[in-house]
Tab-separated table of C-alpha atoms in Angstrom:
chain	number	residue	atom	x	y	z
A	1	MET	CA	15.218	35.750	22.498
A	2	TYR	CA	17.697	33.438	20.787
A	3	GLN	CA	21.211	33.185	22.170
A	4	ASN	CA	22.486	30.816	19.542
A	5	LYS	CA	22.897	31.914	15.928
A	6	ASN	CA	22.433	28.421	14.529
A	7	GLU	CA	19.198	27.932	16.419
A	8	PHE	CA	17.964	31.357	15.372
A	9	PHE	CA	18.796	30.769	11.717
A	10	THR	CA	17.277	27.281	11.649
A	11	ASN	CA	14.033	28.562	13.117
A	12	MET	CA	13.860	31.507	10.748
A	13	PHE	CA	14.497	29.218	7.781
A	14	ASP	CA	11.969	26.657	8.918
A	15	GLU	CA	9.208	29.190	9.515
A	16	ASN	CA	9.746	31.542	6.600
A	17	TYR	CA	11.545	29.943	3.660
A	18	ALA	CA	8.507	28.462	1.931
A	19	LYS	CA	6.433	31.596	2.567
A	20	ILE	CA	9.026	33.890	1.040
A	21	ARG	CA	9.452	31.624	-1.964
A	22	THR	CA	5.673	31.539	-2.452
A	23	TRP	CA	5.481	35.313	-2.067
A	24	ALA	CA	8.111	35.770	-4.783
A	25	TYR	CA	6.463	33.221	-7.037
A	26	ARG	CA	3.030	34.862	-6.818
A	27	HIS	CA	4.521	38.093	-8.161
A	28	LEU	CA	7.124	36.778	-10.575
A	29	GLY	CA	5.463	33.582	-11.833
A	30	ASP	CA	8.849	31.884	-12.143
A	31	TYR	CA	9.799	29.047	-9.782
A	32	GLU	CA	13.534	29.329	-10.381
A	33	GLN	CA	13.586	33.061	-9.819
A	34	ALA	CA	11.431	32.672	-6.704
A	35	GLU	CA	13.834	30.031	-5.405
A	36	ASP	CA	16.805	32.324	-6.086
A	37	ILE	CA	15.155	35.164	-4.187
A	38	ALA	CA	14.384	32.953	-1.206
A	39	GLN	CA	17.979	31.687	-1.173
A	40	GLU	CA	19.388	35.206	-1.461
A	41	THR	CA	17.139	36.417	1.358
A	42	PHE	CA	18.560	33.800	3.693
A	43	LEU	CA	22.107	34.392	2.524
A	44	ILE	CA	21.690	38.033	3.543
A	45	LEU	CA	20.323	36.789	6.855
A	46	VAL	CA	23.532	34.789	7.344
A	47	LEU	CA	25.712	37.777	6.476
A	48	ARG	CA	23.752	40.161	8.712
A	49	ILE	CA	22.698	37.745	11.420
A	50	ASP	CA	23.847	39.976	14.264
A	51	VAL	CA	21.651	42.806	12.999
A	52	ALA	CA	18.660	40.505	12.470
A	53	MET	CA	18.942	38.972	15.942
A	54	LYS	CA	18.990	42.360	17.593
A	55	HIS	CA	16.048	43.643	15.545
A	56	PRO	CA	12.795	44.086	17.510
A	57	SER	CA	11.063	41.906	14.913
A	58	PRO	CA	13.520	39.625	13.092
A	59	ARG	CA	10.717	38.320	10.912
A	60	ALA	CA	9.832	41.845	9.780
A	61	TRP	CA	13.532	42.398	9.051
A	62	LEU	CA	13.637	39.221	6.948
A	63	TYR	CA	10.473	40.100	5.041
A	64	LYS	CA	11.924	43.555	4.390
A	65	VAL	CA	14.950	41.946	2.737
A	66	ALA	CA	12.655	39.760	0.639
A	67	GLN	CA	10.507	42.784	-0.206
A	68	ASN	CA	13.561	44.600	-1.570
A	69	LEU	CA	14.677	41.636	-3.651
A	70	ILE	CA	11.222	40.958	-5.081
A	71	GLY	CA	10.672	44.685	-5.636
A	72	HIS	CA	13.876	45.030	-7.636
A	73	ALA	CA	13.030	41.930	-9.679
A	74	LEU	CA	9.599	43.416	-10.415
A	75	ARG	CA	11.144	46.689	-11.556
A	76	ASP	CA	13.552	44.852	-13.853
A	77	ARG	CA	10.653	42.938	-15.314
A	78	LYS	CA	8.586	46.071	-15.862
A	79	LYS	CA	11.466	47.538	-17.854
A	80	GLN	CA	11.649	44.346	-19.910
A	81	LEU	CA	7.897	44.372	-20.446
A	82	ALA	CA	8.025	47.935	-21.728
A	83	HIS	CA	10.326	46.776	-24.545
A	84	ILE	CA	8.374	43.609	-25.087
A	85	GLU	CA	5.097	45.445	-25.663
A	86	ASP	CA	6.675	47.155	-28.683
A	87	ILE	CA	8.106	44.103	-30.380
A	88	ASP	CA	5.538	41.590	-29.244
A	89	ILE	CA	3.101	41.956	-32.132
A	90	ALA	CA	5.697	41.542	-34.848
A	91	LEU	CA	7.481	38.744	-33.076
A	92	CYS	CA	4.495	36.744	-32.009
A	93	SER	CA	1.890	37.141	-34.696
A	94	ALA	CA	2.787	33.789	-36.231
A	95	PRO	CA	1.988	31.630	-33.194
A	96	LYS	CA	-1.326	33.440	-32.800
A	97	GLU	CA	-2.379	32.124	-36.175
A	98	VAL	CA	-1.437	28.598	-35.191
A	99	ASP	CA	-4.504	26.683	-34.097
A	100	LEU	CA	-4.712	23.167	-32.688
A	101	GLY	CA	-1.448	22.242	-34.382
A	102	ILE	CA	0.369	24.209	-31.688
A	103	ILE	CA	0.365	21.138	-29.462
A	104	GLU	CA	2.472	19.215	-31.965
A	105	ILE	CA	5.210	21.839	-32.126
A	106	PHE	CA	5.823	22.244	-28.413
A	107	PRO	CA	9.506	21.754	-27.620
A	108	SER	CA	10.165	18.777	-25.394
A	109	THR	CA	11.648	21.167	-22.838
A	110	PHE	CA	8.266	22.790	-22.173
A	111	LYS	CA	6.776	21.978	-18.806
A	112	GLU	CA	3.165	20.906	-18.536
A	113	MET	CA	2.279	24.265	-17.025
A	114	ASP	CA	3.908	26.071	-19.962
A	115	LYS	CA	1.961	23.994	-22.466
A	116	ARG	CA	-1.243	24.646	-20.571
A	117	ILE	CA	-0.627	28.408	-20.590
A	118	LEU	CA	-0.073	28.439	-24.350
A	119	ILE	CA	-3.122	26.292	-25.027
A	120	MET	CA	-5.290	28.460	-22.796
A	121	HIS	CA	-4.152	31.601	-24.578
A	122	TYR	CA	-3.948	30.515	-28.211
A	123	VAL	CA	-6.353	27.618	-28.475
A	124	GLU	CA	-8.942	28.435	-25.847
A	125	LYS	CA	-8.527	32.187	-26.461
A	126	ARG	CA	-8.416	33.006	-22.744
A	127	SER	CA	-7.254	36.461	-21.689
A	128	VAL	CA	-3.970	36.996	-19.833
A	129	LYS	CA	-5.895	37.922	-16.699
A	130	GLU	CA	-7.922	34.700	-16.846
A	131	ILE	CA	-4.727	32.664	-17.124
A	132	ALA	CA	-3.076	34.639	-14.324
A	133	ASP	CA	-6.084	33.937	-12.128
A	134	ALA	CA	-6.046	30.251	-13.015
A	135	PHE	CA	-2.410	29.874	-12.015
A	136	GLY	CA	-2.470	32.290	-9.105
A	137	ILE	CA	0.205	34.586	-10.466
A	138	SER	CA	0.200	38.278	-11.351
A	139	VAL	CA	-0.883	39.563	-14.760
A	140	SER	CA	2.562	40.955	-15.505
A	141	ALA	CA	4.184	37.643	-14.512
A	142	CYS	CA	1.817	35.868	-16.880
A	143	LYS	CA	2.642	38.303	-19.689
A	144	MET	CA	6.351	37.735	-19.174
A	145	ARG	CA	5.908	33.990	-19.143
A	146	LEU	CA	3.862	34.065	-22.344
A	147	PHE	CA	6.510	36.203	-23.991
A	148	ARG	CA	9.297	33.793	-23.046
A	149	LEU	CA	7.285	30.800	-24.208
A	150	ARG	CA	6.522	32.482	-27.503
A	151	GLN	CA	10.187	33.243	-27.996
A	152	GLU	CA	11.061	29.587	-27.400
A	153	LEU	CA	8.274	28.561	-29.736
A	154	LYS	CA	9.516	30.961	-32.381
A	155	ASN	CA	13.032	29.546	-32.118
A	156	THR	CA	11.638	26.028	-32.471
A	157	LEU	CA	9.652	27.003	-35.552
A	158	GLU	CA	12.717	28.586	-37.151
A	159	ILE	CA	14.746	25.423	-36.609
A	160	MET	CA	11.930	23.316	-38.086
B	1	MET	CA	-6.462	34.640	10.265
B	2	PHE	CA	-7.139	37.938	8.581
B	3	ARG	CA	-6.532	40.351	11.342
B	4	LYS	CA	-4.786	43.046	9.384
B	5	HIS	CA	-5.221	44.792	6.104
B	6	CYS	CA	-3.738	47.830	4.466
B	7	SER	CA	-6.398	50.073	3.074
B	8	SER	CA	-4.096	52.794	1.771
B	9	ASN	CA	-0.448	53.376	0.991
B	10	PRO	CA	1.419	53.921	4.245
B	11	LYS	CA	3.628	56.851	4.936
B	12	GLN	CA	7.335	56.370	4.437
B	13	GLY	CA	9.018	54.431	7.211
B	14	GLN	CA	5.740	53.359	8.752
B	15	PRO	CA	4.204	49.899	8.650
B	16	GLN	CA	1.022	49.302	6.733
B	17	ARG	CA	-2.198	50.164	8.555
B	18	SER	CA	-4.227	47.256	9.776
B	19	VAL	CA	-7.960	46.639	9.334
B	20	ASN	CA	-10.010	43.527	8.644
B	21	PRO	CA	-9.388	42.444	5.024
B	22	ARG	CA	-11.545	39.313	4.757
B	23	LYS	CA	-14.576	40.919	3.147
B	24	HIS	CA	-12.459	43.049	0.893
B	25	LEU	CA	-10.270	40.207	-0.447
B	26	SER	CA	-13.035	37.673	-0.805
B	27	ASN	CA	-14.491	39.654	-3.698
B	28	GLN	CA	-11.242	39.685	-5.658
B	29	SER	CA	-9.661	37.259	-8.087
B	30	PRO	CA	-6.078	36.010	-7.465
B	31	ALA	CA	-4.606	38.370	-10.063
B	32	GLU	CA	-6.427	41.313	-8.499
B	33	ILE	CA	-5.143	40.382	-5.040
B	34	ILE	CA	-1.587	40.133	-6.371
B	35	ASP	CA	-1.976	43.516	-8.078
B	36	GLU	CA	-3.101	44.979	-4.767
B	37	MET	CA	-0.107	43.398	-3.034
B	38	GLU	CA	2.221	44.952	-5.605
B	39	THR	CA	0.746	48.358	-4.905
B	40	ILE	CA	1.002	47.975	-1.143
B	41	PHE	CA	4.363	46.296	-0.831
B	42	PHE	CA	6.358	47.285	-3.893
B	43	ASP	CA	5.321	50.737	-5.050
B	44	ASP	CA	7.434	52.231	-2.289
B	45	LEU	CA	10.209	49.955	-1.063
B	46	SER	CA	11.135	52.348	1.739
B	47	THR	CA	8.056	51.458	3.778
B	48	ASP	CA	8.280	49.092	6.722
B	49	ILE	CA	6.556	45.778	6.286
B	50	ASP	CA	4.113	43.727	8.327
B	51	PRO	CA	4.854	40.001	7.794
B	52	ASP	CA	1.428	39.012	9.129
B	53	LEU	CA	-0.208	41.152	6.464
B	54	VAL	CA	1.844	39.452	3.738
B	55	ASP	CA	0.952	36.050	5.182
B	56	SER	CA	-2.743	36.909	5.253
B	57	TYR	CA	-2.678	37.821	1.562
B	58	LEU	CA	-0.769	34.621	0.739
B	59	ALA	CA	-3.237	32.561	2.761
B	60	GLN	CA	-6.138	34.073	0.867
B	61	LEU	CA	-4.382	33.317	-2.417
B	62	ASP	CA	-3.812	29.732	-1.288
B	63	GLU	CA	-7.530	29.381	-0.696
B	64	LEU	CA	-8.436	30.741	-4.115
B	65	SER	CA	-5.605	29.242	-6.140
B	66	PRO	CA	-3.535	26.619	-4.288
B	67	LEU	CA	0.016	26.092	-5.497
B	68	ALA	CA	1.394	22.614	-5.979
B	69	GLN	CA	4.652	23.479	-4.246
B	70	PRO	CA	6.539	20.676	-2.532
B	71	ASP	CA	6.995	20.645	1.213
B	72	ASP	CA	10.762	20.657	0.847
B	73	THR	CA	11.941	23.125	3.488
B	74	SER	CA	14.189	20.585	5.200
B	75	THR	CA	15.741	19.622	1.852
B	76	LYS	CA	16.284	23.253	0.950
B	77	TYR	CA	17.797	23.864	4.380
B	78	SER	CA	20.289	21.038	3.855
B	79	GLU	CA	21.170	22.340	0.386
B	80	PHE	CA	21.577	25.872	1.673
B	81	THR	CA	23.773	24.918	4.619
B	82	GLN	CA	25.995	22.781	2.388
B	83	LYS	CA	26.290	25.441	-0.292
B	84	HIS	CA	27.142	28.202	2.175
B	85	ALA	CA	28.970	26.093	4.753
B	86	ILE	CA	32.046	28.312	4.804
B	87	ILE	CA	30.173	31.579	5.232
B	88	MET	CA	27.874	30.078	7.858
B	89	ARG	CA	30.778	28.653	9.810
B	90	ASP	CA	32.468	32.043	9.817
B	91	GLN	CA	29.332	33.959	10.698
B	92	PHE	CA	28.022	31.585	13.354
B	93	ASN	CA	31.250	30.624	15.069
B	94	ASP	CA	30.746	33.074	17.904
B	95	GLN	CA	27.700	33.945	19.924
B	96	VAL	CA	25.854	37.211	19.774
B	97	ALA	CA	28.093	39.695	21.466
B	98	ALA	CA	26.482	41.695	24.201
B	99	VAL	CA	29.435	44.038	24.190
B	100	PRO	CA	28.322	47.672	24.259
B	101	GLN	CA	29.610	49.730	21.331
B	102	LYS	CA	32.216	52.295	22.093
B	103	PRO	CA	31.411	55.883	21.289
B	104	LYS	CA	32.510	56.791	17.771
B	105	ARG	CA	34.599	59.739	18.921
B	106	HIS	CA	37.146	57.236	20.239
B	107	LEU	CA	37.684	55.916	16.735
B	108	LYS	CA	39.274	59.150	15.621
B	109	ARG	CA	41.808	59.022	18.451
B	110	ILE	CA	42.526	55.363	17.759
B	111	ALA	CA	42.999	56.084	14.060
B	112	VAL	CA	45.388	58.952	14.788
B	113	ALA	CA	47.306	56.764	17.238
B	114	ALA	CA	47.415	53.906	14.721
B	115	VAL	CA	48.807	56.137	11.978
B	116	ALA	CA	51.417	57.529	14.362
B	117	VAL	CA	52.488	54.043	15.469
B	118	PHE	CA	52.568	52.879	11.876
B	119	LEU	CA	54.800	55.755	10.805
B	120	LEU	CA	57.107	55.153	13.745
B	121	THR	CA	57.223	51.436	13.004
B	122	THR	CA	57.998	51.953	9.343
B	123	PHE	CA	60.677	54.475	10.272
B	124	ALA	CA	62.133	51.999	12.772
B	125	SER	CA	62.031	49.204	10.199
B	126	VAL	CA	63.960	51.275	7.692
B	127	THR	CA	66.353	52.604	10.331
B	128	TYR	CA	67.186	49.186	11.695
B	129	ALA	CA	67.038	47.466	8.281
B	130	GLN	CA	64.164	45.284	9.333
B	131	ASN	CA	61.758	43.865	6.851
B	132	PRO	CA	58.489	45.810	7.181
B	133	SER	CA	56.592	42.664	6.280
B	134	SER	CA	57.932	40.811	9.298
B	135	PRO	CA	55.394	39.380	11.776
B	136	PHE	CA	55.432	42.686	13.594
B	137	VAL	CA	53.854	44.684	10.813
B	138	HIS	CA	51.747	43.221	8.008
B	139	TRP	CA	51.381	45.619	5.150
B	140	ILE	CA	49.166	44.301	2.414
B	141	ASP	CA	46.989	45.763	-0.280
B	142	GLU	CA	43.737	45.977	1.647
B	143	VAL	CA	44.644	46.505	5.281
B	144	PHE	CA	47.592	46.741	7.561
B	145	SER	CA	47.751	45.313	11.015
B	146	PHE	CA	50.131	44.943	13.912
B	147	GLY	CA	51.088	41.768	15.664
B	148	VAL	CA	51.220	38.136	14.637
B	149	ILE	CA	48.823	36.918	11.975
B	150	ASP	CA	45.924	35.006	13.470
B	151	PRO	CA	45.050	32.088	11.143
B	152	ASP	CA	41.511	32.059	12.524
B	153	ASN	CA	40.968	35.691	11.699
B	154	PHE	CA	42.621	36.802	8.485
B	155	HIS	CA	42.061	40.401	7.472
B	156	SER	CA	42.438	39.915	3.741
B	157	VAL	CA	42.785	37.208	1.137
B	158	GLN	CA	46.371	38.326	0.533
B	159	GLU	CA	47.159	37.876	4.199
B	160	ALA	CA	45.743	34.338	4.137
B	161	LEU	CA	47.691	33.489	0.979
B	162	SER	CA	50.903	34.862	2.495
B	163	PHE	CA	50.312	32.875	5.690
B	164	TYR	CA	50.142	29.703	3.602
B	165	GLY	CA	53.352	30.698	1.817
B	166	TYR	CA	51.796	31.786	-1.459
B	167	THR	CA	53.338	35.153	-2.205
B	168	ASP	CA	53.700	34.885	-5.981
B	169	THR	CA	50.050	35.312	-6.843
B	170	HIS	CA	48.251	37.367	-9.475
B	171	MET	CA	45.697	39.313	-7.497
B	172	PRO	CA	43.941	42.545	-8.424
B	173	THR	CA	45.286	45.562	-6.589
B	174	TRP	CA	42.039	47.423	-7.171
B	175	LEU	CA	38.480	46.570	-6.209
B	176	PRO	CA	35.530	48.987	-6.234
B	177	PRO	CA	36.171	51.205	-3.190
B	178	HIS	CA	32.617	50.987	-1.844
B	179	TYR	CA	33.172	47.323	-0.945
B	180	ALA	CA	34.527	46.603	2.527
B	181	ILE	CA	35.856	43.195	3.485
B	182	THR	CA	33.743	41.419	6.092
B	183	ASN	CA	35.461	38.087	6.498
B	184	VAL	CA	38.064	35.775	5.016
B	185	SER	CA	37.897	32.020	5.124
B	186	VAL	CA	40.241	29.224	4.112
B	187	ASN	CA	39.031	25.769	3.197
B	188	GLU	CA	41.507	22.956	2.682
B	189	THR	CA	40.527	19.749	0.929
B	190	GLU	CA	42.507	16.953	-0.679
B	191	ILE	CA	41.968	18.521	-4.100
B	192	SER	CA	42.481	22.199	-3.427
B	193	THR	CA	42.841	25.003	-0.921
B	194	SER	CA	40.315	27.830	-1.236
B	195	PHE	CA	40.866	31.343	0.052
B	196	VAL	CA	37.611	33.296	0.048
B	197	GLY	CA	37.069	36.959	0.865
B	198	HIS	CA	33.565	38.350	1.368
B	199	TYR	CA	32.953	42.027	0.765
B	200	VAL	CA	29.844	44.094	1.420
B	201	ASN	CA	28.848	47.413	-0.114
B	202	ALA	CA	29.074	49.930	2.719
B	203	GLU	CA	25.945	51.668	1.452
B	204	ASN	CA	23.877	48.600	0.646
B	205	ALA	CA	24.351	45.450	2.684
B	206	GLU	CA	22.560	43.389	0.041
B	207	ASP	CA	25.274	44.158	-2.471
B	208	VAL	CA	28.039	41.640	-1.858
B	209	LEU	CA	31.231	40.791	-3.699
B	210	THR	CA	33.188	37.542	-3.468
B	211	LEU	CA	36.863	37.091	-4.208
B	212	MET	CA	38.070	33.502	-4.287
B	213	VAL	CA	41.513	32.059	-4.958
B	214	LYS	CA	41.826	28.315	-5.312
B	215	ARG	CA	45.154	26.578	-5.282
B	216	TYR	CA	45.375	23.191	-6.970
B	217	PRO	CA	48.518	21.213	-6.149
B	218	THR	CA	48.333	19.227	-9.395
B	219	GLY	CA	46.472	21.575	-11.709
B	220	SER	CA	42.916	22.838	-11.947
B	221	ASN	CA	40.015	20.460	-12.272
B	222	THR	CA	37.702	23.301	-13.195
B	223	PHE	CA	36.332	23.433	-16.712
B	224	TYR	CA	35.259	26.675	-18.308
B	225	GLU	CA	32.371	26.254	-20.672
B	226	LYS	CA	32.851	28.128	-23.914
B	227	ASP	CA	29.192	28.453	-24.715
B	228	ALA	CA	26.405	30.803	-23.704
B	229	THR	CA	27.571	30.925	-20.104
B	230	ILE	CA	30.685	32.859	-21.089
B	231	THR	CA	29.650	36.291	-22.259
B	232	ASP	CA	33.108	37.688	-22.923
B	233	THR	CA	36.793	36.925	-22.818
B	234	TYR	CA	39.601	39.374	-22.387
B	235	VAL	CA	43.140	38.506	-23.378
B	236	SER	CA	46.030	40.335	-21.768
B	237	GLY	CA	49.497	39.053	-22.612
B	238	SER	CA	49.367	35.283	-22.347
B	239	ARG	CA	46.499	35.386	-19.892
B	240	THR	CA	42.800	35.003	-20.691
B	241	TYR	CA	40.097	36.410	-18.442
B	242	TYR	CA	36.636	34.895	-18.651
B	243	ILE	CA	33.713	37.198	-17.903
B	244	THR	CA	30.233	35.860	-17.255
B	245	GLN	CA	26.936	37.530	-16.533
B	246	ASN	CA	24.002	36.265	-14.506
B	247	TYR	CA	21.171	38.709	-13.744
B	248	ASP	CA	22.841	41.597	-11.877
B	249	SER	CA	25.945	39.636	-11.086
B	250	SER	CA	29.147	39.566	-13.126
B	251	SER	CA	32.045	37.194	-12.634
B	252	ILE	CA	35.676	37.353	-13.723
B	253	MET	CA	37.789	34.202	-13.775
B	254	TRP	CA	41.404	33.553	-14.644
B	255	TYR	CA	43.943	30.827	-14.036
B	256	VAL	CA	47.692	31.160	-13.560
B	257	ASP	CA	50.236	28.614	-12.309
B	258	ASN	CA	47.884	26.265	-10.442
B	259	PHE	CA	45.930	29.174	-8.986
B	260	GLU	CA	42.370	29.789	-10.049
B	261	TYR	CA	40.964	33.255	-9.370
B	262	TYR	CA	37.310	34.210	-9.231
B	263	ILE	CA	35.565	37.509	-8.506
B	264	SER	CA	31.797	37.882	-8.503
B	265	GLY	CA	29.512	40.818	-7.736
B	266	ASP	CA	27.347	43.564	-9.159
B	267	LEU	CA	30.110	45.064	-11.298
B	268	SER	CA	29.894	47.589	-14.109
B	269	GLU	CA	31.931	47.212	-17.301
B	270	GLU	CA	34.253	49.974	-16.135
B	271	GLU	CA	34.792	48.256	-12.798
B	272	ILE	CA	35.487	44.923	-14.509
B	273	SER	CA	37.995	46.647	-16.762
B	274	SER	CA	39.666	48.399	-13.811
B	275	ILE	CA	39.902	45.158	-11.847
B	276	ILE	CA	41.487	43.305	-14.761
B	277	ASN	CA	43.904	46.127	-15.491
B	278	SER	CA	45.027	46.118	-11.852
B	279	ILE	CA	45.904	42.415	-11.820
B	280	GLU	CA	49.599	41.920	-11.275
């Protein structure tokens, strides 16, 4: 039982921060969003530290907070995906026709992982599930990532 | 490592059931495991959660598809503690109180007594031509209190501003009523003095609102970007309000006479409008 809030918080952060961030990333497939969720989880811990310290299992309390934040992010994304499914074909048919030349039109802002995802999907013709498996993220996270990348690619093509 | 596994959706309010998951998970791909996790942990957010079960799934995923994530917990801890230094100082400055809670029925009596004393005090103030805002009674927009203001324990941002002698400010007189103030902090630096109020939604502790007033002795050094980060501006008289949006969070900013004002929280358009319209 911790008597000191600082000690309690430091231990909770040390033991759980990376796990919660990884948990969020596996579902959302977005490092920045996963980082935000981990940060928000611990900010709530700061604000409700008295409650957490008195909880029979502070770790379960913390994971519950993270579960809520990840769960709400997943629901938001599912709503977005529902719209995306409708407009995806019209919006993204052009990049699908692009073959090996796709590598030359990548924006400089694309990360290596982003480039690899696009190449796997459009050049190597891998399915979304195969890519999700390769990167250890969920299928819906992979779909969302592909959609965002295609949007960026489309914007780049329009400028060119 | 894999001591627990949920084989079916748990009942509401109960933790996931535990059985041995090793055989079950070893036949699945990473995406299938994540799908199963979504079903177990996120289909019904009202269920209790078993952290060991989450960890066992994550460990299995790490075996199948390791992530190249940096071991940066200590760095992140430093960043976090610097970013939230004020809140942490306020929250951690006292030890966990082992004081037993008083029965709630006493609150009603205290409230009745407080109202009676307040009415008597106000009556006395008027009768004897005393200023009701004297140190004896502090009547401000959010709370009222009796006694001398304690600079280590302000009850509202207005109270803190008044204590520092800033009475001619342009604060909102309305905030969404479901937010209750939890703490107020003041941070003085060579460049500015910040007065920060933290509010929490009484029905959802994860929903927080921040009200910050910064006073710059020689003018603001804050720059507002007029690009994609500003989603809207609202002009009222000679004053411009900047409204930004980030995920579920909205922010309103305005600047008057060396005071910079900032409100951030999960606010609807109507609430933003009501806040702005209430600014004095």
